[in-house]
Amino acid sequence: MTADDSRSFASAGLIENAAMEPVTAEHPAAGDDDNFDAHVERVVQRAILRNIPGLNLPQSQSELDVGQTPKELVYSNETARLYHYTPMLDEIYRVPVLIVMSPVAKGYILDLAHGQSLIEYLLMQGHDVYMLDWAAPHREQSRLGLDEYVLDLVGGCVEAVAHDSGEDDITLIGYCMGGMLSLMYTALNVGGPVRNLACFTTPVNGDGMALFKKWMTSKSFDIDRLVDQIGNIPGDMINGSIQALRPLQRSANQMRLLNNVQDDAFVKAHLRFDRWAVDQLPLPGELARKMAKDFIIDNKLIRGGLELRGKPVDFANIRVPFLHVAALYDHIVPAEASRDLIDLVGSEDKKEIVMKGGHVSLVAGGNAIFRLWPQLDAWLAARDQ
Amino acid sequence: MSDGDGLDPMRLWREWFVKSEKAWSDALTDLMGDERFSNGMGRYVHEALHTHRMFSEAMAQYLANLNIPSRADILDMSDRMAHIEDTLNQIQVELRGQRSQLTKLAASAPGAEERKRPARTRKPETNDS
């Protein structure tokens, strides 16, 4: 039996019924066929539940308890949703932390479950945590480009955090493409409220995104035509592009699942990761156009020339304490795409941590829990002056 | 299904697949990076979109004749719901702001209990970074 078979059993209602109806020792009255059938069914269900592991697992991806840490919406503009997580301690650090997610990734990867949540960990250490999570753009929002994302949406959230917390300083943490947005915002707002900046697996060298570069520079691919025709880039298309970077990984993960199907905790963790991995957000058309042209094709973050509303973006202008965390086995943002970042940033206080792991396990895997999170906490705490 | 103890050929095969997956994936990715593949993929994307558009237009007309909503109609409705959701978010944010103001006012009133917000006075135990 496979995990899918298990879920089929579950979805057929056998599990739910078995869990809800306690089996009693009563025997059906002789001659009562309906009661006898029901009794046999209950006995069989109980036997299945006891003997086949995995059947108590959620019946669908949507039932997985992700993103459970209490939070409140404090700002909403276009696709930006700013949440404030309820502090868990009576005494917290002065400087609030704003986590900027990638516009194609949902924020619950950082809050998968109790004990597997960076958000929960930071709250437990006494940090005041906000998250800029993104909503799926609707068709009319395909006009949103990099200018709007960096200057209006990230900028609006930074102001909202300052207003909500009552603090003039904030720490920005950007994940993947959220790191690019955070870098651009900080570079364009020198002397602004950003006091510390941390980036996780953030690409800056378009040439290092080898496969995407080849696709986008091929003669037959035209990003303008694509965006003009469909507007927002669908999440499935983005997911397909990411899957192409390691085409058999998902199959291998399914094999791992089968090999560990007796372990409910493993299966549940796998389902959470798997749900997130295919839960990509669409990318607004103009943002996709700008990223494809300026970042991938022209590699302007390395060669220079990137401008937002006429202002040149130069990471050398960034002078605040800076942390870059990269993953050794990251196939989505390989080292070739991210290793230049530490040299581009002008800060004197800068540090790079390269950890074993992949693009996602870096922030949410076992290695993250025991190694990265404590280091991040120490880095933040030491700079909370 | 294997219990993990016996010699299960399917389990062995799965373990081999997991171990060799990276090499196979790298080979496939190299193949997809080939110039001919990239060109072919670019053409496929644009042709698929063109076909999809033609088919959608024809199907929309057909559905309209049957008085059944098309995908475009559903997307229109989805956009309108998204706008309503946006408005609700704005209201939620505004209410939170109002509540915060009221709490501040109540806390500043004579005799009121001090507002319970976490103090921003925490310091690191050791400076080891």
PDB file of C-alpha atoms in Angstrom, chain A residues 1-2 52-53 72-78 81 84 87 89-96 124-126 128 130 138-141 164-165 167 211 214-215 218-222 225-226 229-230 237 244-249 251-252 255-256 258-262 351 375 378-379 381-384, chain B residues 1-4 10-11 13-15 17-18 21-22 24-26 28-30 32-35 37-43 45-47 49-50 53 72 74-79 82-83 85-86 88-90 92-93 96 99-101 104 117-129:
ATOM      1  CA  MET A   1       0.000   0.000   0.000  1.00  0.00           C
ATOM      2  CA  THR A   2       1.290   3.449  -0.804  1.00  0.00           C
ATOM      3  CA  ILE A  52      -1.749   0.248   8.919  1.00  0.00           C
ATOM      4  CA  PRO A  53       0.357   3.238   9.876  1.00  0.00           C
ATOM      5  CA  GLU A  72      -2.806  39.951  13.303  1.00  0.00           C
ATOM      6  CA  LEU A  73      -3.046  41.760   9.999  1.00  0.00           C
ATOM      7  CA  VAL A  74      -1.643  45.257  10.484  1.00  0.00           C
ATOM      8  CA  TYR A  75      -1.267  46.545   6.914  1.00  0.00           C
ATOM      9  CA  SER A  76      -2.678  45.621   3.553  1.00  0.00           C
ATOM     10  CA  ASN A  77      -1.890  47.220   0.226  1.00  0.00           C
ATOM     11  CA  GLU A  78      -2.196  45.641  -3.231  1.00  0.00           C
ATOM     12  CA  ARG A  81      -0.061  41.609   3.689  1.00  0.00           C
ATOM     13  CA  HIS A  84       2.331  41.000  13.418  1.00  0.00           C
ATOM     14  CA  PRO A  87       4.806  38.329  21.335  1.00  0.00           C
ATOM     15  CA  LEU A  89       7.371  36.996  26.312  1.00  0.00           C
ATOM     16  CA  ASP A  90       6.704  39.948  28.611  1.00  0.00           C
ATOM     17  CA  GLU A  91      10.064  41.493  27.762  1.00  0.00           C
ATOM     18  CA  ILE A  92      11.133  41.745  24.131  1.00  0.00           C
ATOM     19  CA  TYR A  93      14.039  43.231  22.174  1.00  0.00           C
ATOM     20  CA  ARG A  94      13.713  46.863  21.170  1.00  0.00           C
ATOM     21  CA  VAL A  95      14.195  46.524  17.401  1.00  0.00           C
ATOM     22  CA  PRO A  96      11.302  44.785  15.619  1.00  0.00           C
ATOM     23  CA  MET A 124      10.347  32.511  22.153  1.00  0.00           C
ATOM     24  CA  GLN A 125      13.732  34.231  22.131  1.00  0.00           C
ATOM     25  CA  GLY A 126      12.043  37.594  22.708  1.00  0.00           C
ATOM     26  CA  ASP A 128       9.064  41.181  17.983  1.00  0.00           C
ATOM     27  CA  TYR A 130       6.385  40.964  11.625  1.00  0.00           C
ATOM     28  CA  HIS A 138      -5.378  39.465  -9.405  1.00  0.00           C
ATOM     29  CA  ARG A 139      -5.396  40.165 -13.110  1.00  0.00           C
ATOM     30  CA  GLU A 140      -5.504  43.927 -12.762  1.00  0.00           C
ATOM     31  CA  GLN A 141      -2.406  43.761 -10.520  1.00  0.00           C
ATOM     32  CA  ASP A 164       2.834  49.869  14.886  1.00  0.00           C
ATOM     33  CA  SER A 165       5.843  49.147  17.075  1.00  0.00           C
ATOM     34  CA  GLU A 167      10.289  52.179  17.014  1.00  0.00           C
ATOM     35  CA  LEU A 211      19.054  27.167 -16.693  1.00  0.00           C
ATOM     36  CA  LYS A 214      19.550  29.790 -21.114  1.00  0.00           C
ATOM     37  CA  TRP A 215      15.789  29.667 -21.442  1.00  0.00           C
ATOM     38  CA  SER A 218      16.994  31.567 -26.278  1.00  0.00           C
ATOM     39  CA  LYS A 219      15.889  32.929 -29.641  1.00  0.00           C
ATOM     40  CA  SER A 220      12.375  31.584 -29.394  1.00  0.00           C
ATOM     41  CA  PHE A 221      11.507  32.909 -25.922  1.00  0.00           C
ATOM     42  CA  ASP A 222      10.067  36.383 -25.615  1.00  0.00           C
ATOM     43  CA  ARG A 225       5.102  38.479 -25.582  1.00  0.00           C
ATOM     44  CA  LEU A 226       4.466  36.122 -22.683  1.00  0.00           C
ATOM     45  CA  GLN A 229      -0.467  37.683 -23.516  1.00  0.00           C
ATOM     46  CA  ILE A 230      -1.120  36.197 -20.089  1.00  0.00           C
ATOM     47  CA  MET A 237       4.383  27.776 -14.507  1.00  0.00           C
ATOM     48  CA  ALA A 244      12.965  21.661 -13.849  1.00  0.00           C
ATOM     49  CA  LEU A 245      16.022  22.664 -11.839  1.00  0.00           C
ATOM     50  CA  ARG A 246      15.938  19.234 -10.238  1.00  0.00           C
ATOM     51  CA  PRO A 247      13.345  17.230 -12.130  1.00  0.00           C
ATOM     52  CA  LEU A 248      13.444  13.973 -10.166  1.00  0.00           C
ATOM     53  CA  GLN A 249      13.651  15.412  -6.664  1.00  0.00           C
ATOM     54  CA  SER A 251       9.857  11.585  -7.180  1.00  0.00           C
ATOM     55  CA  ALA A 252      12.774  10.852  -4.856  1.00  0.00           C
ATOM     56  CA  MET A 255      10.248   7.273  -2.511  1.00  0.00           C
ATOM     57  CA  ARG A 256      11.544   8.531   0.828  1.00  0.00           C
ATOM     58  CA  LEU A 258       7.265   5.242   1.063  1.00  0.00           C
ATOM     59  CA  ASN A 259      10.370   4.093   2.904  1.00  0.00           C
ATOM     60  CA  ASN A 260       9.215   5.937   6.018  1.00  0.00           C
ATOM     61  CA  VAL A 261       5.496   5.454   5.776  1.00  0.00           C
ATOM     62  CA  GLN A 262       5.373   3.792   9.211  1.00  0.00           C
ATOM     63  CA  LYS A 351      29.004  38.049   7.788  1.00  0.00           C
ATOM     64  CA  GLN A 375      22.973  31.745  15.157  1.00  0.00           C
ATOM     65  CA  ALA A 378      22.532  35.568  18.494  1.00  0.00           C
ATOM     66  CA  TRP A 379      23.257  37.825  15.493  1.00  0.00           C
ATOM     67  CA  ALA A 381      20.384  40.049  19.736  1.00  0.00           C
ATOM     68  CA  ALA A 382      23.941  41.350  19.478  1.00  0.00           C
ATOM     69  CA  ARG A 383      22.768  44.116  17.145  1.00  0.00           C
ATOM     70  CA  ASP A 384      19.732  45.187  19.143  1.00  0.00           C
TER      71      ASP A 384
ATOM     72  CA  MET B   1       4.867  -2.688   1.722  1.00  0.00           C
ATOM     73  CA  SER B   2       8.101  -3.299   3.481  1.00  0.00           C
ATOM     74  CA  ASP B   3       8.415  -3.567   7.223  1.00  0.00           C
ATOM     75  CA  GLY B   4      11.970  -2.348   6.883  1.00  0.00           C
ATOM     76  CA  MET B  10      11.077  -2.518  -4.113  1.00  0.00           C
ATOM     77  CA  ARG B  11      12.567  -0.858  -1.062  1.00  0.00           C
ATOM     78  CA  TRP B  13      15.070  -0.020  -5.697  1.00  0.00           C
ATOM     79  CA  ARG B  14      13.602   3.041  -3.981  1.00  0.00           C
ATOM     80  CA  GLU B  15      16.760   3.519  -1.938  1.00  0.00           C
ATOM     81  CA  PHE B  17      16.594   5.814  -6.784  1.00  0.00           C
ATOM     82  CA  VAL B  18      16.901   8.246  -3.875  1.00  0.00           C
ATOM     83  CA  GLU B  21      18.396  10.947  -8.067  1.00  0.00           C
ATOM     84  CA  LYS B  22      20.799  13.886  -7.979  1.00  0.00           C
ATOM     85  CA  TRP B  24      19.828  11.741 -12.948  1.00  0.00           C
ATOM     86  CA  SER B  25      18.364  15.155 -12.211  1.00  0.00           C
ATOM     87  CA  ASP B  26      21.647  16.861 -13.138  1.00  0.00           C
ATOM     88  CA  LEU B  28      18.143  15.983 -17.228  1.00  0.00           C
ATOM     89  CA  THR B  29      18.815  19.598 -16.254  1.00  0.00           C
ATOM     90  CA  ASP B  30      21.863  19.638 -18.542  1.00  0.00           C
ATOM     91  CA  MET B  32      17.091  21.065 -20.668  1.00  0.00           C
ATOM     92  CA  GLY B  33      19.851  23.650 -20.804  1.00  0.00           C
ATOM     93  CA  ASP B  34      20.773  22.576 -24.301  1.00  0.00           C
ATOM     94  CA  GLU B  35      20.277  25.270 -26.951  1.00  0.00           C
ATOM     95  CA  PHE B  37      15.815  22.241 -25.983  1.00  0.00           C
ATOM     96  CA  SER B  38      15.672  25.887 -24.873  1.00  0.00           C
ATOM     97  CA  ASN B  39      14.542  26.989 -28.323  1.00  0.00           C
ATOM     98  CA  GLY B  40      12.028  24.159 -28.504  1.00  0.00           C
ATOM     99  CA  MET B  41      10.652  25.014 -25.082  1.00  0.00           C
ATOM    100  CA  GLY B  42      10.318  28.693 -25.950  1.00  0.00           C
ATOM    101  CA  ARG B  43       8.405  27.775 -29.100  1.00  0.00           C
ATOM    102  CA  VAL B  45       5.295  27.900 -24.557  1.00  0.00           C
ATOM    103  CA  HIS B  46       4.220  30.450 -27.155  1.00  0.00           C
ATOM    104  CA  GLU B  47       2.433  27.887 -29.323  1.00  0.00           C
ATOM    105  CA  LEU B  49      -0.490  29.922 -25.278  1.00  0.00           C
ATOM    106  CA  HIS B  50      -1.674  30.692 -28.796  1.00  0.00           C
ATOM    107  CA  ARG B  53      -6.209  31.453 -26.543  1.00  0.00           C
ATOM    108  CA  ALA B  72     -13.262  34.274 -18.102  1.00  0.00           C
ATOM    109  CA  ILE B  74     -15.322  32.831 -13.323  1.00  0.00           C
ATOM    110  CA  LEU B  75     -12.076  34.840 -13.324  1.00  0.00           C
ATOM    111  CA  ASP B  76     -14.091  38.066 -13.387  1.00  0.00           C
ATOM    112  CA  MET B  77     -15.989  36.871 -10.363  1.00  0.00           C
ATOM    113  CA  SER B  78     -12.741  35.826  -8.695  1.00  0.00           C
ATOM    114  CA  ASP B  79     -11.327  39.318  -9.263  1.00  0.00           C
ATOM    115  CA  ALA B  82     -10.487  39.536  -4.424  1.00  0.00           C
ATOM    116  CA  HIS B  83     -11.456  43.222  -4.401  1.00  0.00           C
ATOM    117  CA  GLU B  85     -11.344  40.653   0.263  1.00  0.00           C
ATOM    118  CA  ASP B  86      -8.966  43.605  -0.143  1.00  0.00           C
ATOM    119  CA  LEU B  88     -12.283  43.664   4.160  1.00  0.00           C
ATOM    120  CA  ASN B  89      -8.541  43.599   4.866  1.00  0.00           C
ATOM    121  CA  GLN B  90      -8.484  47.383   4.852  1.00  0.00           C
ATOM    122  CA  GLN B  92      -9.686  44.933   9.506  1.00  0.00           C
ATOM    123  CA  VAL B  93      -6.510  47.035   9.538  1.00  0.00           C
ATOM    124  CA  ARG B  96      -7.119  47.322  14.608  1.00  0.00           C
ATOM    125  CA  ARG B  99      -8.747  49.628  18.825  1.00  0.00           C
ATOM    126  CA  SER B 100      -5.114  50.469  19.442  1.00  0.00           C
ATOM    127  CA  GLN B 101      -5.958  54.187  19.752  1.00  0.00           C
ATOM    128  CA  LYS B 104      -3.967  54.052  24.435  1.00  0.00           C
ATOM    129  CA  ARG B 117       2.399  45.612  26.119  1.00  0.00           C
ATOM    130  CA  PRO B 118       5.692  43.756  26.315  1.00  0.00           C
ATOM    131  CA  ALA B 119       8.507  46.020  27.455  1.00  0.00           C
ATOM    132  CA  ARG B 120      11.188  46.564  24.801  1.00  0.00           C
ATOM    133  CA  THR B 121      13.983  46.264  27.295  1.00  0.00           C
ATOM    134  CA  ARG B 122      15.302  42.782  26.649  1.00  0.00           C
ATOM    135  CA  LYS B 123      19.076  42.405  26.424  1.00  0.00           C
ATOM    136  CA  PRO B 124      21.085  39.469  25.129  1.00  0.00           C
ATOM    137  CA  GLU B 125      22.462  37.188  27.812  1.00  0.00           C
ATOM    138  CA  THR B 126      25.882  36.979  26.178  1.00  0.00           C
ATOM    139  CA  ASN B 127      27.361  38.859  23.259  1.00  0.00           C
ATOM    140  CA  ASP B 128      28.793  35.902  21.344  1.00  0.00           C
ATOM    141  CA  SER B 129      28.224  36.895  17.740  1.00  0.00           C
TER     142      SER B 129
END
